[in-house]
Amino acid sequence: MDRLSRQRIADYYDGHIQRGYVRGKLASDPVYAAAAEAIDGTDLPLLDIGCGIGLLGLYLHTRGALPRYVGLDHDERKIADGQTAVRRAGLEHVMDLRTADASSLPDMHGHVALLDMLHYLPLEAQTALLEAAVGRLGPGGTLVIRSVLRDDSWRFQATRVEEVWLRVSGRIRGGAQHYPSEAELRAPLEAAGLAVTVGPLFGRTPFNSYLLVARRRS
Ligand SMILES: C[S@@+](CC[C@H](N)C(=O)[O-])C[C@H]1O[C@@H](n2cnc3c(N)ncnc32)[C@H](O)[C@@H]1O
């Protein structure tokens, strides 16, 4: 995405700090491009669980690849900021941002995104959410997850340090609860009959972030 497009998206948000965050995030983090690629080729609706300020939806729209988008997040401040941006972008007819907990998903079927949010749930809630997310996949739907993975790398230790800061600064309520291992994420998805690919998606960060893409076996 070019600089102008990043600037246009940032301008939909309020305040210098948030605009700077949006510009920097879009410039440095490959997660939105990776998600776009994973769901490319179908115009199924997208459920974005733990959507934050709704950046994935605005990114997809700018790429001309936004199907109907429902984003939910339990942080009402982020949802309010996202709703303001959606209104300014004139996208209310395709983007629906809702304050809701990941434990109660809307009844819709299509693609599902879980980007950088699973580790904020305890293990049992992660397992339940993965099961519920698989249940929201439509025919041809893709489940795209980015998650920090628990392993013995220095990146994992760097991620833990950053997560302490995120919790203490109040940016993420409650903070990290359980860092999943690759096996913990793979097992319920493969048991549900999905084919799973996993690869590193660090971007320009020191963090231990991996992309998992899961689809029904054909
Ligand atoms: C690191 S942010 C990622 C935001 C977004 N997915 C992105 O990549 O731009 C994690 C988000 O998950 C949300 N979250 C954490 N636990 C949640 C829960 N139980 N239900 C809904 N949202 C949750 C947080 O409020 C936060 O906005």
Tab-separated table of C-alpha atoms and ligand atoms in Angstrom:
chain	number	residue	atom	x	y	z
A	1	MET	CA	0.000	0.000	0.000
A	2	ASP	CA	1.407	3.399	-0.977
A	3	ARG	CA	2.033	6.325	1.364
A	4	LEU	CA	-0.977	8.293	0.133
A	5	SER	CA	-3.377	5.442	0.832
A	6	ARG	CA	-1.911	4.972	4.308
A	7	GLN	CA	-2.324	8.692	4.942
A	8	ARG	CA	-5.928	8.622	3.707
A	9	ILE	CA	-6.800	5.798	6.117
A	10	ALA	CA	-4.980	7.549	9.003
A	11	ASP	CA	-6.955	10.758	8.330
A	12	TYR	CA	-10.220	8.940	9.084
A	13	TYR	CA	-9.084	8.651	12.720
A	14	ASP	CA	-8.916	11.312	15.434
A	15	GLY	CA	-5.782	12.976	16.833
A	16	HIS	CA	-2.086	13.036	15.938
A	17	ILE	CA	-1.158	10.088	18.092
A	18	GLN	CA	-3.730	7.719	16.656
A	19	ARG	CA	-3.077	8.877	13.095
A	20	GLY	CA	0.635	8.331	13.599
A	21	TYR	CA	-0.049	4.870	15.001
A	22	VAL	CA	-2.231	3.962	11.988
A	23	ARG	CA	0.350	5.209	9.476
A	24	GLY	CA	3.169	3.347	11.219
A	25	LYS	CA	1.191	0.152	11.629
A	26	LEU	CA	0.140	0.067	7.966
A	27	ALA	CA	3.692	0.839	6.839
A	28	SER	CA	5.458	-1.738	8.971
A	29	ASP	CA	3.127	-4.639	9.674
A	30	PRO	CA	2.520	-7.188	6.906
A	31	VAL	CA	-0.475	-8.748	8.684
A	32	TYR	CA	-3.200	-6.929	6.722
A	33	ALA	CA	-1.651	-7.770	3.354
A	34	ALA	CA	-1.270	-11.388	4.466
A	35	ALA	CA	-4.923	-11.535	5.555
A	36	ALA	CA	-6.032	-9.978	2.242
A	37	GLU	CA	-4.072	-12.584	0.338
A	38	ALA	CA	-5.517	-15.423	2.432
A	39	ILE	CA	-9.121	-14.450	1.650
A	40	ASP	CA	-8.467	-13.328	-1.913
A	41	GLY	CA	-10.702	-14.656	-4.679
A	42	THR	CA	-14.040	-14.897	-2.872
A	43	ASP	CA	-16.407	-12.180	-1.724
A	44	LEU	CA	-17.716	-13.963	1.341
A	45	PRO	CA	-18.405	-11.783	4.377
A	46	LEU	CA	-15.576	-11.411	6.865
A	47	LEU	CA	-15.903	-11.680	10.629
A	48	ASP	CA	-12.936	-9.953	12.324
A	49	ILE	CA	-12.793	-11.015	15.981
A	50	GLY	CA	-10.806	-8.650	18.231
A	51	CYS	CA	-10.845	-6.084	15.422
A	52	GLY	CA	-9.469	-3.179	17.488
A	53	ILE	CA	-10.086	0.059	15.568
A	54	GLY	CA	-11.144	-1.798	12.403
A	55	LEU	CA	-7.942	-1.311	10.411
A	56	LEU	CA	-8.264	-4.593	8.527
A	57	GLY	CA	-11.596	-3.505	7.043
A	58	LEU	CA	-10.287	-0.124	5.926
A	59	TYR	CA	-7.171	-1.756	4.498
A	60	LEU	CA	-9.261	-4.256	2.492
A	61	HIS	CA	-11.528	-1.497	1.219
A	62	THR	CA	-8.537	0.529	0.022
A	63	ARG	CA	-7.285	-2.543	-1.849
A	64	GLY	CA	-10.725	-2.861	-3.458
A	65	ALA	CA	-11.251	-6.180	-1.700
A	66	LEU	CA	-13.760	-5.472	1.031
A	67	PRO	CA	-16.720	-7.812	1.245
A	68	ARG	CA	-19.276	-7.244	4.009
A	69	TYR	CA	-17.201	-6.825	7.169
A	70	VAL	CA	-18.283	-7.342	10.761
A	71	GLY	CA	-15.666	-6.438	13.367
A	72	LEU	CA	-16.097	-7.040	17.055
A	73	ASP	CA	-14.021	-6.055	20.029
A	74	HIS	CA	-14.793	-5.868	23.731
A	75	ASP	CA	-12.999	-2.517	24.101
A	76	GLU	CA	-15.726	0.061	23.489
A	77	ARG	CA	-13.137	2.869	23.132
A	78	LYS	CA	-11.548	1.149	20.148
A	79	ILE	CA	-14.921	0.372	18.603
A	80	ALA	CA	-15.994	4.023	18.997
A	81	ASP	CA	-12.777	5.190	17.285
A	82	GLY	CA	-13.311	2.630	14.521
A	83	GLN	CA	-16.949	3.657	14.036
A	84	THR	CA	-15.889	7.283	13.632
A	85	ALA	CA	-13.376	6.239	10.961
A	86	VAL	CA	-15.957	4.083	9.167
A	87	ARG	CA	-18.416	6.988	9.131
A	88	ARG	CA	-15.807	9.394	7.756
A	89	ALA	CA	-14.861	6.876	5.086
A	90	GLY	CA	-18.554	6.522	4.133
A	91	LEU	CA	-18.404	2.772	4.633
A	92	GLU	CA	-21.327	2.192	7.008
A	93	HIS	CA	-23.052	0.080	4.346
A	94	VAL	CA	-20.233	-2.526	4.339
A	95	MET	CA	-18.431	-2.168	7.668
A	96	ASP	CA	-20.213	-2.932	10.907
A	97	LEU	CA	-18.139	-2.518	14.100
A	98	ARG	CA	-19.673	-3.805	17.318
A	99	THR	CA	-18.693	-3.801	20.983
A	100	ALA	CA	-18.897	-7.480	21.906
A	101	ASP	CA	-16.906	-10.195	23.607
A	102	ALA	CA	-15.359	-12.949	21.549
A	103	SER	CA	-17.379	-15.465	23.572
A	104	SER	CA	-20.568	-14.453	21.724
A	105	LEU	CA	-20.113	-14.409	17.970
A	106	PRO	CA	-22.795	-13.229	15.527
A	107	ASP	CA	-24.562	-15.811	13.426
A	108	MET	CA	-22.840	-15.313	10.072
A	109	HIS	CA	-20.778	-17.486	7.744
A	110	GLY	CA	-17.832	-16.583	5.552
A	111	HIS	CA	-14.191	-15.853	6.357
A	112	VAL	CA	-12.956	-15.348	9.914
A	113	ALA	CA	-9.945	-13.322	11.087
A	114	LEU	CA	-8.291	-13.551	14.507
A	115	LEU	CA	-5.349	-11.181	14.390
A	116	ASP	CA	-3.097	-10.765	17.421
A	117	MET	CA	-5.846	-11.458	19.931
A	118	LEU	CA	-5.902	-15.141	20.952
A	119	HIS	CA	-3.247	-14.813	23.653
A	120	TYR	CA	-5.490	-12.377	25.546
A	121	LEU	CA	-7.765	-15.325	26.346
A	122	PRO	CA	-7.114	-18.215	28.741
A	123	LEU	CA	-6.419	-21.605	27.143
A	124	GLU	CA	-9.977	-22.974	27.523
A	125	ALA	CA	-11.462	-19.801	26.002
A	126	GLN	CA	-9.007	-20.035	23.099
A	127	THR	CA	-10.109	-23.594	22.386
A	128	ALA	CA	-13.791	-22.588	22.572
A	129	LEU	CA	-13.197	-19.574	20.308
A	130	LEU	CA	-11.347	-21.634	17.700
A	131	GLU	CA	-14.256	-24.068	17.648
A	132	ALA	CA	-16.786	-21.224	17.321
A	133	ALA	CA	-14.667	-19.573	14.590
A	134	VAL	CA	-14.556	-22.811	12.570
A	135	GLY	CA	-18.357	-22.937	12.931
A	136	ARG	CA	-18.571	-19.499	11.246
A	137	LEU	CA	-16.658	-20.580	8.122
A	138	GLY	CA	-18.827	-20.598	5.033
A	139	PRO	CA	-18.229	-22.886	2.040
A	140	GLY	CA	-14.874	-21.741	0.626
A	141	GLY	CA	-14.232	-19.694	3.762
A	142	THR	CA	-10.778	-19.183	5.246
A	143	LEU	CA	-9.785	-18.821	8.873
A	144	VAL	CA	-6.804	-16.492	9.120
A	145	ILE	CA	-5.011	-16.210	12.428
A	146	ARG	CA	-1.973	-14.292	13.478
A	147	SER	CA	-0.707	-15.205	16.888
A	148	VAL	CA	2.359	-15.064	19.020
A	149	LEU	CA	3.524	-18.647	19.539
A	150	ARG	CA	5.081	-19.988	22.728
A	151	ASP	CA	8.502	-21.442	22.028
A	152	ASP	CA	12.066	-21.093	23.268
A	153	SER	CA	13.113	-18.257	20.933
A	154	TRP	CA	14.432	-14.829	21.967
A	155	ARG	CA	11.519	-13.401	19.983
A	156	PHE	CA	9.078	-15.024	22.354
A	157	GLN	CA	10.859	-13.431	25.330
A	158	ALA	CA	10.777	-10.021	23.569
A	159	THR	CA	7.034	-10.454	23.005
A	160	ARG	CA	6.440	-11.186	26.682
A	161	VAL	CA	8.257	-7.997	27.678
A	162	GLU	CA	6.179	-5.935	25.243
A	163	GLU	CA	2.974	-7.517	26.547
A	164	VAL	CA	3.807	-6.429	30.103
A	165	TRP	CA	4.092	-2.864	28.816
A	166	LEU	CA	0.782	-3.164	26.923
A	167	ARG	CA	-0.984	-4.313	30.083
A	168	VAL	CA	0.620	-1.755	32.416
A	169	SER	CA	-0.037	1.117	29.983
A	170	GLY	CA	-3.715	0.113	29.750
A	171	ARG	CA	-3.572	-0.395	25.981
A	172	ILE	CA	-4.857	-3.957	26.335
A	173	ARG	CA	-7.228	-4.572	29.232
A	174	GLY	CA	-6.348	-7.612	31.288
A	175	GLY	CA	-3.208	-8.329	29.260
A	176	ALA	CA	-1.915	-11.655	27.998
A	177	GLN	CA	-3.471	-14.763	29.556
A	178	HIS	CA	-1.976	-17.709	27.719
A	179	TYR	CA	0.560	-17.897	24.903
A	180	PRO	CA	-0.466	-20.798	22.654
A	181	SER	CA	2.028	-23.203	21.145
A	182	GLU	CA	1.727	-24.112	17.476
A	183	ALA	CA	0.406	-27.543	18.462
A	184	GLU	CA	-2.328	-26.023	20.642
A	185	LEU	CA	-3.635	-24.023	17.688
A	186	ARG	CA	-3.218	-26.724	15.082
A	187	ALA	CA	-4.878	-29.554	17.013
A	188	PRO	CA	-8.491	-28.260	17.179
A	189	LEU	CA	-8.351	-26.957	13.597
A	190	GLU	CA	-7.061	-30.220	12.150
A	191	ALA	CA	-9.531	-32.163	14.303
A	192	ALA	CA	-12.281	-30.072	12.660
A	193	GLY	CA	-11.073	-31.232	9.244
A	194	LEU	CA	-9.170	-28.091	8.227
A	195	ALA	CA	-5.837	-28.039	6.423
A	196	VAL	CA	-3.509	-25.644	8.253
A	197	THR	CA	-0.419	-23.805	7.040
A	198	VAL	CA	1.848	-21.968	9.474
A	199	GLY	CA	4.658	-19.522	8.768
A	200	PRO	CA	6.507	-16.652	10.456
A	201	LEU	CA	5.076	-13.152	10.009
A	202	PHE	CA	7.403	-10.949	12.037
A	203	GLY	CA	7.424	-7.877	9.808
A	204	ARG	CA	9.848	-5.261	11.068
A	205	THR	CA	9.343	-6.245	14.698
A	206	PRO	CA	11.250	-8.364	17.210
A	207	PHE	CA	8.030	-10.227	18.087
A	208	ASN	CA	7.263	-13.925	17.716
A	209	SER	CA	4.275	-13.589	15.388
A	210	TYR	CA	3.091	-16.402	13.113
A	211	LEU	CA	0.394	-16.594	10.467
A	212	LEU	CA	-1.904	-19.616	10.399
A	213	VAL	CA	-4.244	-20.110	7.483
A	214	ALA	CA	-6.867	-22.835	7.766
A	215	ARG	CA	-9.259	-24.085	5.098
A	216	ARG	CA	-11.487	-27.111	4.701
A	217	ARG	CA	-9.759	-29.972	2.933
A	218	SER	CA	-11.205	-30.385	-0.554
B	1	LIG	C1	-3.394	-6.349	19.566
B	1	LIG	S1	-5.048	-5.883	19.288
B	1	LIG	C2	-5.295	-6.406	17.595
B	1	LIG	C3	-6.342	-5.591	16.882
B	1	LIG	C4	-6.635	-6.015	15.437
B	1	LIG	N1	-6.960	-7.426	15.346
B	1	LIG	C5	-5.491	-5.684	14.511
B	1	LIG	O1	-4.686	-6.582	14.237
B	1	LIG	O2	-5.408	-4.548	14.041
B	1	LIG	C6	-5.975	-7.135	20.159
B	1	LIG	C7	-7.435	-6.795	20.277
B	1	LIG	O3	-8.158	-7.909	20.825
B	1	LIG	C8	-9.178	-7.375	21.649
B	1	LIG	N2	-9.659	-8.427	22.562
B	1	LIG	C9	-8.949	-9.061	23.526
B	1	LIG	N3	-9.730	-9.944	24.172
B	1	LIG	C10	-10.976	-9.869	23.609
B	1	LIG	C11	-12.213	-10.535	23.840
B	1	LIG	N4	-12.342	-11.453	24.808
B	1	LIG	N5	-13.274	-10.223	23.067
B	1	LIG	C12	-13.160	-9.264	22.096
B	1	LIG	N6	-12.009	-8.603	21.831
B	1	LIG	C13	-10.924	-8.897	22.572
B	1	LIG	C14	-8.509	-6.208	22.364
B	1	LIG	O4	-9.452	-5.299	22.899
B	1	LIG	C15	-7.687	-5.625	21.220
B	1	LIG	O5	-8.383	-4.605	20.525
